[in-house]
XYZ file of N, CA and C in Angstrom:
525
model
N -89.481 39.365 0.170
C -88.142 38.328 -0.476
C -89.336 37.235 -1.265
N -90.006 36.100 -0.223
C -91.016 35.880 -0.966
C -91.998 35.508 -2.372
N -92.246 37.267 -2.504
C -92.753 37.950 -3.427
C -92.370 38.090 -4.831
N -90.897 38.705 -4.609
C -89.881 39.003 -5.668
C -89.517 37.066 -6.244
N -89.580 36.062 -5.189
C -89.317 34.954 -6.181
C -90.624 34.521 -6.420
N -91.236 34.771 -6.039
C -92.696 33.832 -7.197
C -92.639 34.660 -8.355
N -92.060 36.049 -8.135
C -92.642 36.672 -9.554
C -91.425 36.116 -10.803
N -90.287 35.495 -9.703
C -89.040 34.945 -11.029
C -89.524 33.721 -11.753
N -89.177 33.656 -13.241
C -89.383 32.770 -13.838
C -88.890 31.657 -13.688
N -90.040 30.675 -14.348
C -89.593 29.302 -13.987
C -88.296 29.038 -15.315
N -87.267 27.813 -14.494
C -85.817 27.398 -15.383
C -86.480 27.744 -16.522
N -85.401 27.834 -17.427
C -85.132 27.783 -19.425
C -84.813 26.442 -19.189
N -85.090 25.574 -21.087
C -84.667 25.081 -20.638
C -83.151 24.530 -20.526
N -81.924 25.383 -20.988
C -80.792 25.221 -21.100
C -80.347 24.634 -19.762
N -81.488 25.654 -18.325
C -80.851 25.338 -17.049
C -81.213 23.999 -16.629
N -82.393 23.757 -17.147
C -83.235 22.010 -16.489
C -81.602 20.727 -17.362
N -81.321 21.374 -18.334
C -80.652 20.625 -19.182
C -79.453 20.046 -17.682
N -79.128 21.417 -17.534
C -77.601 21.425 -16.738
C -77.948 20.951 -15.842
N -79.013 20.635 -14.698
C -79.783 19.972 -13.681
C -79.683 18.805 -14.264
N -79.448 18.174 -15.575
C -80.279 16.674 -15.746
C -78.840 16.117 -15.440
N -78.036 17.267 -16.326
C -76.652 16.704 -16.714
C -75.453 15.924 -15.294
N -76.898 16.867 -14.024
C -75.964 16.456 -12.741
C -76.847 15.353 -11.918
N -77.074 15.252 -12.770
C -78.206 13.920 -12.139
C -79.468 14.053 -11.189
N -79.633 15.626 -11.703
C -80.821 16.276 -10.908
C -82.081 16.696 -11.902
N -83.481 15.726 -11.790
C -84.634 15.898 -12.145
C -84.892 17.096 -11.177
N -85.528 18.096 -12.448
C -86.495 19.451 -12.500
C -87.756 18.963 -11.947
N -88.299 17.820 -12.516
C -89.582 18.273 -11.776
C -89.674 17.685 -10.225
N -88.545 16.784 -9.845
C -88.015 16.947 -8.251
C -88.413 17.881 -7.424
N -87.493 19.139 -8.197
C -87.253 19.959 -7.730
C -87.456 21.237 -8.187
N -88.428 21.114 -8.730
C -89.031 22.586 -9.130
C -89.636 23.629 -8.392
N -89.984 23.219 -7.397
C -90.453 24.013 -6.370
C -89.668 24.853 -5.386
N -88.435 24.168 -5.934
C -87.458 25.236 -4.936
C -86.367 26.128 -5.711
N -86.359 26.020 -7.277
C -85.813 27.140 -8.086
C -86.668 28.146 -8.995
N -85.573 29.046 -9.143
C -86.409 30.116 -9.949
C -84.900 30.572 -11.081
N -85.657 30.828 -12.084
C -84.611 31.756 -12.974
C -84.292 32.598 -12.816
N -83.126 33.146 -11.846
C -82.680 34.096 -11.610
C -81.668 34.575 -11.992
N -81.734 35.741 -13.423
C -80.245 36.656 -13.841
C -79.945 35.059 -14.949
N -80.581 34.313 -15.671
C -80.136 33.303 -16.689
C -79.066 31.897 -15.516
N -79.558 32.529 -14.356
C -78.017 31.884 -13.405
C -80.202 31.160 -12.437
N -80.028 29.143 -11.653
C -80.536 28.590 -10.768
C -80.757 29.005 -9.666
N -81.664 30.147 -9.386
C -81.727 30.822 -7.950
C -82.979 29.871 -7.022
N -82.038 29.835 -5.798
C -83.276 29.576 -4.775
C -83.140 30.118 -3.208
N -83.908 29.355 -2.622
C -84.056 30.698 -1.459
C -83.529 30.271 -0.208
N -82.685 31.524 0.204
C -81.856 31.212 1.075
C -83.053 31.517 2.681
N -81.764 31.433 3.541
C -82.797 31.251 4.912
C -81.702 30.983 6.240
N -82.689 32.302 7.274
C -81.979 32.689 7.863
C -82.673 32.253 9.019
N -82.711 31.509 10.453
C -83.550 30.943 11.617
C -84.974 30.904 10.962
N -84.780 29.831 10.140
C -85.548 28.906 9.134
C -86.843 30.003 8.928
N -86.321 31.011 8.105
C -86.741 32.526 7.610
C -86.383 32.722 6.011
N -87.289 32.578 5.204
C -86.854 33.458 3.577
C -86.128 33.922 3.827
N -84.580 34.902 3.118
C -84.347 35.728 3.571
C -84.193 36.495 1.838
N -84.033 35.836 1.402
C -82.726 36.190 0.103
C -82.544 35.462 -0.934
N -82.263 34.816 -2.057
C -81.700 34.427 -3.489
C -80.497 34.694 -3.466
N -79.922 33.100 -3.624
C -78.602 32.731 -3.874
C -78.624 31.523 -5.322
N -77.717 32.048 -6.107
C -78.110 31.215 -8.021
C -76.470 31.148 -8.192
N -76.854 29.306 -9.054
C -75.846 28.535 -9.639
C -75.638 29.404 -10.548
N -74.722 29.897 -11.770
C -74.744 30.710 -12.987
C -73.991 28.877 -13.322
N -74.868 28.911 -14.727
C -74.553 27.481 -15.577
C -73.600 27.218 -16.864
N -72.501 28.619 -16.815
C -71.954 28.465 -17.677
C -70.692 28.836 -17.257
N -69.643 28.837 -17.718
C -68.026 27.945 -17.200
C -67.437 29.703 -17.165
N -68.021 30.302 -16.095
C -67.715 31.580 -15.417
C -67.002 31.180 -14.226
N -65.713 32.079 -13.814
C -64.757 32.092 -12.852
C -66.344 32.211 -11.783
N -66.850 32.836 -11.221
C -67.679 33.170 -10.674
C -69.342 32.611 -10.725
N -69.003 31.590 -9.726
C -69.910 30.749 -9.994
C -71.697 31.251 -9.414
N -71.329 31.853 -8.480
C -72.727 32.359 -7.674
C -73.229 33.599 -8.131
N -74.215 33.714 -7.700
C -74.433 35.341 -7.862
C -75.618 35.603 -7.011
N -75.910 36.632 -6.682
C -77.568 36.954 -5.818
C -77.892 38.777 -5.799
N -79.070 38.459 -5.098
C -79.387 39.257 -4.666
C -78.534 40.063 -3.331
N -79.029 41.748 -3.387
C -77.446 42.113 -2.431
C -77.992 42.115 -1.106
N -77.109 42.095 0.184
C -78.045 42.810 1.292
C -78.741 41.751 2.441
N -77.958 40.534 2.089
C -78.185 39.487 3.197
C -76.621 39.098 4.537
N -76.959 38.469 5.455
C -76.161 38.013 6.202
C -75.231 36.854 5.282
N -74.238 36.498 5.943
C -73.635 35.122 4.957
C -74.165 34.114 5.807
N -74.565 33.937 7.107
C -75.031 32.943 8.096
C -76.081 32.090 7.573
N -76.701 31.457 6.542
C -77.157 31.236 6.201
C -76.868 29.836 5.523
N -78.594 29.216 5.094
C -78.493 27.379 5.042
C -79.600 27.550 3.691
N -79.369 27.035 2.822
C -81.037 27.048 1.656
C -81.431 25.115 2.367
N -82.745 25.941 2.460
C -83.933 25.082 3.064
C -84.604 24.804 2.486
N -85.877 25.158 2.594
C -87.017 24.827 1.428
C -88.299 23.997 3.448
N -88.641 22.856 2.913
C -89.713 22.439 3.747
C -89.002 21.498 4.502
N -89.263 21.200 5.553
C -88.814 19.649 6.543
C -89.604 18.945 7.158
N -90.080 18.131 7.126
C -91.010 17.091 7.399
C -90.574 16.765 9.256
N -91.187 17.831 9.833
C -91.603 17.344 11.080
C -91.397 16.568 11.991
N -92.320 15.194 11.311
C -92.203 13.737 11.499
C -91.161 13.603 11.637
N -90.259 13.461 10.450
C -88.361 12.671 10.998
C -87.355 13.793 11.841
N -86.625 12.414 12.635
C -86.340 13.467 13.866
C -84.973 13.682 13.223
N -84.383 13.661 11.095
C -82.989 14.241 11.810
C -83.371 15.094 9.559
N -81.777 15.891 10.254
C -81.673 16.741 9.252
C -80.664 16.190 8.057
N -80.513 16.133 7.504
C -79.230 16.289 6.498
C -78.281 17.788 5.811
N -76.873 17.351 5.804
C -76.920 19.000 5.823
C -75.537 18.656 4.916
N -75.865 19.178 3.364
C -74.459 18.753 2.608
C -74.230 20.821 2.030
N -72.962 21.191 1.652
C -72.760 22.344 1.169
C -72.959 22.715 -0.247
N -73.446 23.770 -0.929
C -73.528 24.374 -1.783
C -75.287 23.446 -2.382
N -75.499 24.641 -3.863
C -76.652 24.472 -4.189
C -77.029 23.239 -4.575
N -75.763 22.613 -5.148
C -76.616 21.226 -6.336
C -76.163 20.192 -5.576
N -75.796 19.550 -4.493
C -75.713 19.473 -3.822
C -76.852 19.269 -3.208
N -77.583 20.259 -2.313
C -78.756 20.449 -2.067
C -80.345 20.100 -2.525
N -79.613 20.358 -3.597
C -81.122 19.960 -5.162
C -80.722 18.435 -5.657
N -79.759 17.528 -5.092
C -79.117 16.551 -5.516
C -79.883 15.444 -4.856
N -79.666 15.629 -2.643
C -80.233 15.051 -2.102
C -81.836 15.798 -2.076
N -82.078 16.672 -1.606
C -84.161 17.535 -2.507
C -84.423 16.397 -3.104
N -84.312 16.038 -4.037
C -85.136 15.360 -5.327
C -85.040 13.871 -4.330
N -84.556 13.398 -3.197
C -85.300 12.610 -2.670
C -85.896 12.282 -1.074
N -84.898 13.096 -0.873
C -85.319 13.514 0.932
C -86.118 14.944 1.290
N -86.842 15.197 2.258
C -87.579 16.129 2.272
C -86.388 17.300 3.438
N -86.034 16.411 4.600
C -85.141 16.815 5.514
C -83.597 17.309 5.354
N -83.509 17.950 4.408
C -82.246 18.340 3.454
C -81.995 19.994 3.638
N -80.808 20.488 4.062
C -80.042 22.115 4.166
C -79.388 21.691 3.758
N -78.732 22.439 2.774
C -77.566 23.197 2.419
C -77.115 24.459 2.671
N -75.319 24.348 2.631
C -74.694 25.237 3.697
C -73.846 26.281 2.550
N -74.207 27.836 2.687
C -73.361 28.277 1.270
C -71.844 27.849 1.502
N -70.934 27.428 2.830
C -70.087 26.749 3.156
C -70.004 25.988 4.776
N -68.356 26.082 4.195
C -68.141 25.108 5.506
C -67.964 26.079 6.535
N -66.893 27.862 6.678
C -66.783 28.516 7.054
C -68.223 30.004 7.668
N -69.188 29.504 7.196
C -70.185 30.499 7.898
C -71.798 30.722 8.254
N -72.116 28.668 8.215
C -73.577 27.651 8.437
C -73.020 27.154 10.353
N -72.588 27.436 10.786
C -72.918 26.528 12.213
C -73.650 26.846 13.069
N -73.923 28.043 13.369
C -74.852 28.285 13.850
C -76.331 28.065 13.320
N -76.759 27.991 12.693
C -77.867 27.355 11.436
C -77.901 26.192 12.460
N -76.764 25.340 11.631
C -76.891 24.142 12.274
C -76.949 23.778 13.746
N -75.607 24.299 14.497
C -76.245 23.605 15.851
C -78.027 24.443 16.265
N -78.676 25.169 15.540
C -79.533 25.802 15.756
C -80.736 23.735 15.505
N -80.398 24.171 14.522
C -81.527 22.499 13.325
C -81.293 21.483 15.093
N -79.953 21.252 15.516
C -79.410 20.182 16.474
C -80.691 20.469 17.451
N -81.029 20.828 17.689
C -82.108 20.957 18.828
C -83.250 20.627 19.066
N -83.699 20.639 17.169
C -85.209 19.428 17.079
C -84.531 18.446 16.312
N -83.639 17.918 15.578
C -83.272 17.578 14.293
C -81.900 16.334 15.159
N -81.597 15.253 14.877
C -80.369 14.571 14.020
C -79.832 15.252 13.302
N -78.417 14.828 13.622
C -77.897 16.153 11.993
C -77.127 14.511 12.174
N -76.736 14.818 9.938
C -75.981 13.393 9.447
C -75.587 14.832 8.169
N -74.404 15.122 8.756
C -73.923 15.863 7.459
C -72.693 15.735 6.796
N -72.879 16.108 5.562
C -72.179 15.434 4.361
C -70.945 16.228 3.566
N -69.834 16.563 4.489
C -69.026 16.953 3.963
C -68.386 16.669 2.508
N -68.156 17.929 1.936
C -66.881 17.569 0.829
C -65.817 17.619 0.773
N -65.209 16.413 -0.388
C -64.123 15.652 -0.064
C -62.771 16.794 -0.527
N -62.637 18.006 0.733
C -61.777 19.299 -0.005
C -60.524 19.970 1.029
N -60.877 18.646 1.950
C -60.078 19.608 3.362
C -60.531 20.153 4.636
N -61.498 20.598 4.108
C -62.107 21.818 5.014
C -62.782 21.121 6.089
N -63.211 19.610 6.101
C -63.981 19.223 6.854
C -63.759 18.658 8.337
N -62.218 18.788 7.857
C -60.911 18.725 9.806
C -61.759 20.331 10.500
N -62.088 21.069 9.642
C -62.559 22.691 10.179
C -63.360 22.743 11.009
N -64.721 21.860 10.481
C -66.131 21.499 10.672
C -65.967 20.997 11.504
N -65.516 20.085 11.639
C -65.599 18.813 12.395
C -65.078 19.134 14.054
N -64.413 20.685 14.476
C -63.978 21.453 15.174
C -65.149 22.197 15.580
N -66.195 22.445 14.482
C -67.011 23.729 14.708
C -67.874 23.298 15.997
N -68.263 21.996 15.142
C -69.330 21.355 15.464
C -69.354 20.149 16.752
N -68.532 20.194 17.337
C -68.397 19.557 18.640
C -69.143 19.545 19.705
N -70.083 21.396 19.876
C -70.446 21.073 21.260
C -72.321 20.472 20.762
N -72.370 20.058 19.371
C -73.352 19.231 18.915
C -72.649 17.454 19.095
N -74.063 17.155 18.885
C -74.029 15.474 18.511
C -74.126 15.574 16.959
N -73.452 14.893 16.049
C -74.405 14.249 14.793
C -73.554 13.098 14.172
N -73.439 13.183 12.875
C -72.751 11.809 12.288
C -72.888 12.405 11.077
N -71.807 11.511 10.714
C -71.617 12.286 9.302
C -71.406 10.697 7.567
N -71.737 11.429 6.542
C -71.556 10.203 5.670
C -70.300 10.137 5.138
N -69.808 9.060 5.246
C -67.787 8.890 4.405
C -67.583 7.825 3.532
N -66.984 9.233 2.901
C -67.491 8.835 1.304
C -66.167 7.743 1.170
N -65.536 7.081 1.890
C -64.372 6.554 1.764
C -65.237 4.901 1.339
N -66.399 4.618 1.532
C -67.424 3.607 1.096
C -67.080 3.354 -0.579
N -67.302 4.602 -1.165
C -67.489 5.067 -2.404
C -66.667 4.536 -3.689
N -65.670 5.544 -3.007
C -63.905 6.084 -3.944
C -62.909 5.183 -3.853
N -62.422 4.812 -4.821
C -61.525 3.514 -4.914
C -60.486 4.854 -5.722
N -59.330 3.684 -6.134
C -57.784 4.984 -6.806
C -58.500 5.249 -7.812
N -59.077 4.809 -8.747
C -59.315 5.393 -9.613
C -60.819 6.213 -9.655
N -61.320 6.309 -8.890
C -62.725 7.234 -8.525
C -62.736 8.016 -6.893
N -62.389 9.230 -7.279
C -62.489 10.152 -6.400
C -63.947 11.071 -6.186
N -64.754 11.126 -5.142
C -66.098 12.185 -5.118
C -65.728 13.219 -4.140
N -65.732 14.194 -4.719
C -65.333 15.645 -4.479
C -66.530 15.728 -3.314
N -67.818 15.466 -3.779
C -68.933 15.878 -3.340
C -70.645 15.094 -3.389
N -71.314 15.712 -3.205
C -72.178 14.181 -2.647
C -73.238 14.228 -4.003
N -72.818 15.404 -5.536
C -73.219 14.712 -6.640
C -72.477 13.956 -7.456
N -71.596 14.128 -7.013
C -70.263 12.765 -7.296
C -70.233 11.435 -7.312
N -71.124 11.484 -5.558
C -71.481 10.806 -5.308
C -73.034 9.967 -6.157
N -73.640 10.268 -6.268
C -74.846 10.902 -6.944
C -74.297 9.813 -8.772
N -73.809 11.219 -9.094
C -73.607 10.207 -10.512
C -72.794 8.752 -10.363
N -72.141 8.839 -9.302
C -71.353 7.474 -9.183
C -72.265 6.302 -9.630
């Protein structure tokens, strides 16, 4: 899998511009992303081991993600974690992962709130977990599934206003 990733090209100009429009500096995250079928590809991990590539399309198609086939659905966007730090920030999906990753080494990105709990619970054995849920109504279910571990979460109410709603981390970042 790592060899497949290494042979993929760097992001194209249009992909870099897409990230920049989302407030993500390519030069700060270039080691995490590659051009996979004209999508922004990133390694995904199971048990802290790279298993495959999942990618975000930059066009307006209804299907926003594409992937190499053949991996489990319980995975994280990962990268490298600084073992000197005692925490990990947990966000949903690729763009939020890259948004925080440009500033912080200890961040993981979830596929969704439906299929990631086992991996986060494993991380809780070694790190304090700081979760940033998307503001889409699914966070109550996630909180129930995380009852077995201690965690803290970022409350977007401190930045949301009547005139501005933050759906996810990237929205807070753009604000």
